[in-house]
GROMACS .gro file of C-alpha atoms in nm:
model
  213
    1MET     CA    1   6.962   2.169   5.129
    2SER     CA    2   7.256   2.214   5.362
    3ALA     CA    3   7.331   2.548   5.522
    4LYS     CA    4   7.665   2.544   5.346
    5MET     CA    5   7.503   2.514   5.000
    6LYS     CA    6   7.243   2.782   5.085
    7ASP     CA    7   7.519   3.021   5.180
    8ARG     CA    8   7.681   2.960   4.843
    9MET     CA    9   7.357   3.042   4.651
   10ASP     CA   10   7.259   3.366   4.830
   11PRO     CA   11   7.521   3.585   4.659
   12ALA     CA   12   7.391   3.471   4.319
   13VAL     CA   13   7.026   3.539   4.407
   14SER     CA   14   7.078   3.898   4.534
   15PRO     CA   15   7.193   4.047   4.199
   16VAL     CA   16   6.894   3.893   4.022
   17ILE     CA   17   6.652   4.049   4.270
   18GLY     CA   18   6.829   4.384   4.231
   19VAL     CA   19   6.793   4.373   3.853
   20LEU     CA   20   6.423   4.287   3.882
   21LEU     CA   21   6.364   4.577   4.123
   22MET     CA   22   6.540   4.816   3.886
   23LEU     CA   23   6.320   4.698   3.599
   24VAL     CA   24   6.005   4.749   3.807
   25VAL     CA   25   6.113   5.101   3.908
   26THR     CA   26   6.200   5.186   3.546
   27ILE     CA   27   5.859   5.069   3.424
   28ILE     CA   28   5.677   5.270   3.693
   29VAL     CA   29   5.874   5.587   3.617
   30ALA     CA   30   5.813   5.547   3.243
   31ALA     CA   31   5.439   5.505   3.304
   32VAL     CA   32   5.426   5.818   3.523
   33VAL     CA   33   5.619   6.027   3.268
   34SER     CA   34   5.399   5.901   2.984
   35GLY     CA   35   5.083   5.984   3.176
   36PHE     CA   36   5.210   6.332   3.262
   37ALA     CA   37   5.305   6.403   2.900
   38GLY     CA   38   4.970   6.276   2.783
   39GLY     CA   39   4.796   6.504   3.030
   40LEU     CA   40   4.989   6.804   2.903
   41ALA     CA   41   4.902   6.719   2.545
   42GLY     CA   42   4.538   6.682   2.639
   43ASP     CA   43   4.536   7.023   2.810
   44THR     CA   44   4.681   7.207   2.508
   45LYS     CA   45   4.425   7.448   2.363
   46ALA     CA   46   4.395   7.481   1.989
   47ALA     CA   47   4.411   7.838   1.863
   48PRO     CA   48   4.121   7.954   1.643
   49SER     CA   49   4.189   8.052   1.284
   50ALA     CA   50   4.052   8.378   1.147
   51SER     CA   51   4.110   8.633   0.872
   52ILE     CA   52   4.093   8.978   1.031
   53ASP     CA   53   4.109   9.330   0.888
   54VAL     CA   54   4.196   9.625   1.113
   55LYS     CA   55   4.153   9.989   1.009
   56ILE     CA   56   4.245  10.314   1.184
   57GLU     CA   57   4.095  10.626   1.027
   58THR     CA   58   4.127  10.977   1.165
   59SER     CA   59   3.851  11.129   0.953
   60THR     CA   60   3.540  10.943   0.836
   61PRO     CA   61   3.188  11.080   0.770
   62ASP     CA   62   2.988  11.083   1.092
   63GLY     CA   63   2.647  11.085   0.919
   64MET     CA   64   2.570  11.436   1.040
   65GLY     CA   65   2.771  11.637   0.791
   66GLY     CA   66   3.093  11.621   0.989
   67THR     CA   67   3.379  11.378   1.034
   68GLU     CA   68   3.498  11.155   1.315
   69GLY     CA   69   3.781  10.911   1.380
   70LYS     CA   70   3.718  10.539   1.389
   71MET     CA   71   3.908  10.218   1.449
   72THR     CA   72   3.752   9.888   1.342
   73PHE     CA   73   3.829   9.517   1.369
   74GLU     CA   74   3.641   9.308   1.113
   75MET     CA   75   3.642   8.929   1.098
   76LEU     CA   76   3.637   8.842   0.728
   77SER     CA   77   3.619   8.467   0.782
   78GLY     CA   78   3.716   8.197   1.028
   79ASP     CA   79   3.625   8.045   1.362
   80SER     CA   80   3.392   8.219   1.603
   81ILE     CA   81   3.589   8.347   1.902
   82PRO     CA   82   3.452   8.441   2.246
   83THR     CA   83   3.610   8.779   2.316
   84LYS     CA   84   3.666   8.676   2.677
   85ASP     CA   85   3.940   8.454   2.530
   86ILE     CA   86   4.135   8.724   2.346
   87GLU     CA   87   4.370   9.007   2.437
   88ILE     CA   88   4.434   9.301   2.204
   89ILE     CA   89   4.779   9.457   2.242
   90THR     CA   90   4.877   9.784   2.072
   91TYR     CA   91   5.212   9.958   2.025
   92PHE     CA   92   5.263  10.306   1.884
   93THR     CA   93   5.615  10.450   1.861
   94ASN     CA   94   5.662  10.823   1.804
   95SER     CA   95   5.955  10.997   1.633
   96THR     CA   96   6.154  11.021   1.959
   97GLY     CA   97   6.130  10.646   2.016
   98HIS     CA   98   5.874  10.667   2.295
   99ILE     CA   99   5.647  10.362   2.292
  100TYR     CA  100   5.280  10.380   2.386
  101LYS     CA  101   5.159  10.031   2.475
  102THR     CA  102   4.811   9.916   2.578
  103SER     CA  103   4.645   9.583   2.651
  104HIS     CA  104   4.272   9.516   2.634
  105THR     CA  105   4.094   9.215   2.786
  106ALA     CA  106   3.755   9.123   2.928
  107LYS     CA  107   3.873   9.277   3.257
  108SER     CA  108   3.976   9.617   3.119
  109GLU     CA  109   3.808   9.930   3.250
  110LYS     CA  110   3.514  10.076   3.062
  111PHE     CA  111   3.544  10.407   2.877
  112ASP     CA  112   3.320  10.712   2.903
  113LEU     CA  113   3.208  10.715   2.538
  114TYR     CA  114   3.085  11.073   2.505
  115GLY     CA  115   3.239  11.252   2.802
  116PHE     CA  116   2.910  11.306   2.986
  117GLY     CA  117   2.967  11.040   3.252
  118THR     CA  118   2.651  10.857   3.150
  119ASN     CA  119   2.747  10.602   2.881
  120TYR     CA  120   3.029  10.356   2.940
  121ALA     CA  121   3.156  10.065   2.730
  122ARG     CA  122   3.454   9.832   2.726
  123LEU     CA  123   3.642   9.883   2.400
  124PRO     CA  124   3.622   9.765   2.131
  125TYR     CA  125   3.245   9.726   2.145
  126LEU     CA  126   3.042   9.513   1.905
  127SER     CA  127   2.881   9.718   1.627
  128ASP     CA  128   2.568   9.514   1.563
  129LEU     CA  129   2.236   9.678   1.647
  130SER     CA  130   2.037   9.370   1.550
  131LYS     CA  131   2.231   9.149   1.791
  132VAL     CA  132   2.320   9.364   2.089
  133GLY     CA  133   2.182   9.714   2.032
  134TYR     CA  134   2.376  10.032   2.099
  135ALA     CA  135   2.699  10.038   2.297
  136GLY     CA  136   2.698  10.233   2.622
  137ASN     CA  137   2.567  10.091   2.950
  138ASN     CA  138   2.494   9.776   2.752
  139ALA     CA  139   2.692   9.478   2.881
  140ALA     CA  140   2.604   9.266   2.577
  141ALA     CA  141   2.803   9.501   2.351
  142ASP     CA  142   3.108   9.525   2.579
  143PHE     CA  143   3.434   9.357   2.478
  144GLY     CA  144   3.465   9.028   2.662
  145ASN     CA  145   3.091   8.962   2.670
  146TYR     CA  146   3.019   8.868   2.308
  147THR     CA  147   3.142   8.612   2.054
  148TRP     CA  148   3.318   8.748   1.748
  149SER     CA  149   3.202   8.576   1.429
  150THR     CA  150   3.247   8.616   1.054
  151GLY     CA  151   3.116   8.956   0.945
  152GLY     CA  152   3.136   9.093   1.299
  153ILE     CA  153   3.281   9.443   1.338
  154LEU     CA  154   3.433   9.564   1.664
  155SER     CA  155   3.455   9.941   1.696
  156VAL     CA  156   3.648  10.215   1.869
  157GLY     CA  157   3.420  10.489   1.750
  158SER     CA  158   3.571  10.835   1.795
  159ILE     CA  159   3.896  11.028   1.826
  160ARG     CA  160   3.876  11.029   2.206
  161GLN     CA  161   3.807  10.654   2.206
  162ILE     CA  162   4.101  10.589   1.972
  163ALA     CA  163   4.327  10.797   2.197
  164ASP     CA  164   4.223  10.604   2.506
  165PHE     CA  165   4.251  10.270   2.328
  166LEU     CA  166   4.608  10.345   2.215
  167GLY     CA  167   4.716  10.511   2.540
  168LEU     CA  168   4.743  10.862   2.392
  169GLU     CA  169   4.641  11.196   2.542
  170TRP     CA  170   4.366  11.395   2.372
  171THR     CA  171   4.208  11.739   2.393
  172GLU     CA  172   3.836  11.803   2.381
  173GLY     CA  173   3.729  12.030   2.098
  174VAL     CA  174   3.507  12.333   2.151
  175ASP     CA  175   3.206  12.301   1.919
  176PRO     CA  176   3.227  12.301   1.622
  177ALA     CA  177   3.596  12.209   1.649
  178PRO     CA  178   3.655  11.832   1.686
  179ASP     CA  179   3.848  11.650   1.956
  180THR     CA  180   4.218  11.611   1.876
  181ILE     CA  181   4.495  11.370   1.973
  182ASP     CA  182   4.786  11.548   2.141
  183GLU     CA  183   5.061  11.323   2.002
  184ALA     CA  184   5.174  11.506   1.687
  185ASP     CA  185   5.321  11.191   1.533
  186PHE     CA  186   4.986  11.013   1.536
  187LYS     CA  187   4.856  11.114   1.194
  188PRO     CA  188   4.781  10.963   0.852
  189GLY     CA  189   5.082  10.761   0.740
  190ALA     CA  190   5.186  10.661   1.092
  191SER     CA  191   5.161  10.294   1.186
  192VAL     CA  192   5.038  10.107   1.492
  193GLN     CA  193   5.138   9.750   1.575
  194ILE     CA  194   4.825   9.550   1.656
  195THR     CA  195   4.848   9.200   1.803
  196ILE     CA  196   4.551   8.980   1.891
  197LEU     CA  197   4.633   8.696   2.128
  198HIS     CA  198   4.420   8.388   2.198
  199THR     CA  199   4.480   8.363   2.572
  200PRO     CA  200   4.381   7.997   2.637
  201SER     CA  201   4.642   7.875   2.386
  202GLN     CA  202   4.875   8.177   2.414
  203LYS     CA  203   4.886   8.180   2.032
  204THR     CA  204   4.880   8.492   1.815
  205ILE     CA  205   4.585   8.502   1.574
  206TYR     CA  206   4.664   8.846   1.426
  207SER     CA  207   4.976   9.063   1.419
  208LYS     CA  208   5.028   9.350   1.179
  209GLU     CA  209   5.149   9.707   1.142
  210VAL     CA  210   4.831   9.901   1.065
  211VAL     CA  211   4.878  10.227   0.875
  212VAL     CA  212   4.673  10.522   1.000
  213LYS     CA  213   4.454  10.682   0.733
   0.00000   0.00000   0.00000
C-alpha cells in the first residue's frame, strides 16, 4: 500500500476507533452502576412486622392493696425482634405547647427502679420471670439485651419510671402517699405519641397516640 493511500485511509479509521472506545467506556460504566445498585439492594434490611399494644395507666392494683402506675408494650403477634434493633421514641405535649421528647435504645442509661440506689434496669424491661427473672441488676431483663416475641410484655413499672421514661419530673411521695408526676397535664385522657423504629431498616413498626388511663 502506498504512503499516499495510507494517508487517505487514516482519517476514516480514527472515527471508528473513537466510537468503539466510547462503546467500551459506556459498557464499563453501566456495569459499575448496575453492580453498585445491586449492592445497595442487597444491603437493604427488611423491617419486621408485628401487632403491638401499648398502654399507659396511672393507677393499677399493685398486689399489696394499693395502686401504682404502669406502662406496658405487648406484642400480640408478629416477628420476633431483638430489642437491640429498635428505638422507642415518645412525645408528650402539654397545654402550653411544650414538648417532652425521649428516645430509648440499647445504649440508654439505666434507671434506679426503687430509689434506693441498689436496683437498676434499662427501660422498658422484659416482664417474664420464667425467662429472665426479676428486673433490677439483671442484664438479661434490660432493654436491648432480649428478643421481643409474641406474648412478650415490656414494662415501665411505676409512676417514677413512667416519668423518667417520658422525660417528666416527679415528686417522691411520703408513705403512704404515692409518688406523683409534676406535669399537671399528664393525667387520664391525655395522650402520648409512641413510635417504635426498627433501626437497621429505619422503618417504623409502630406509631400511635396512646391515651393515658
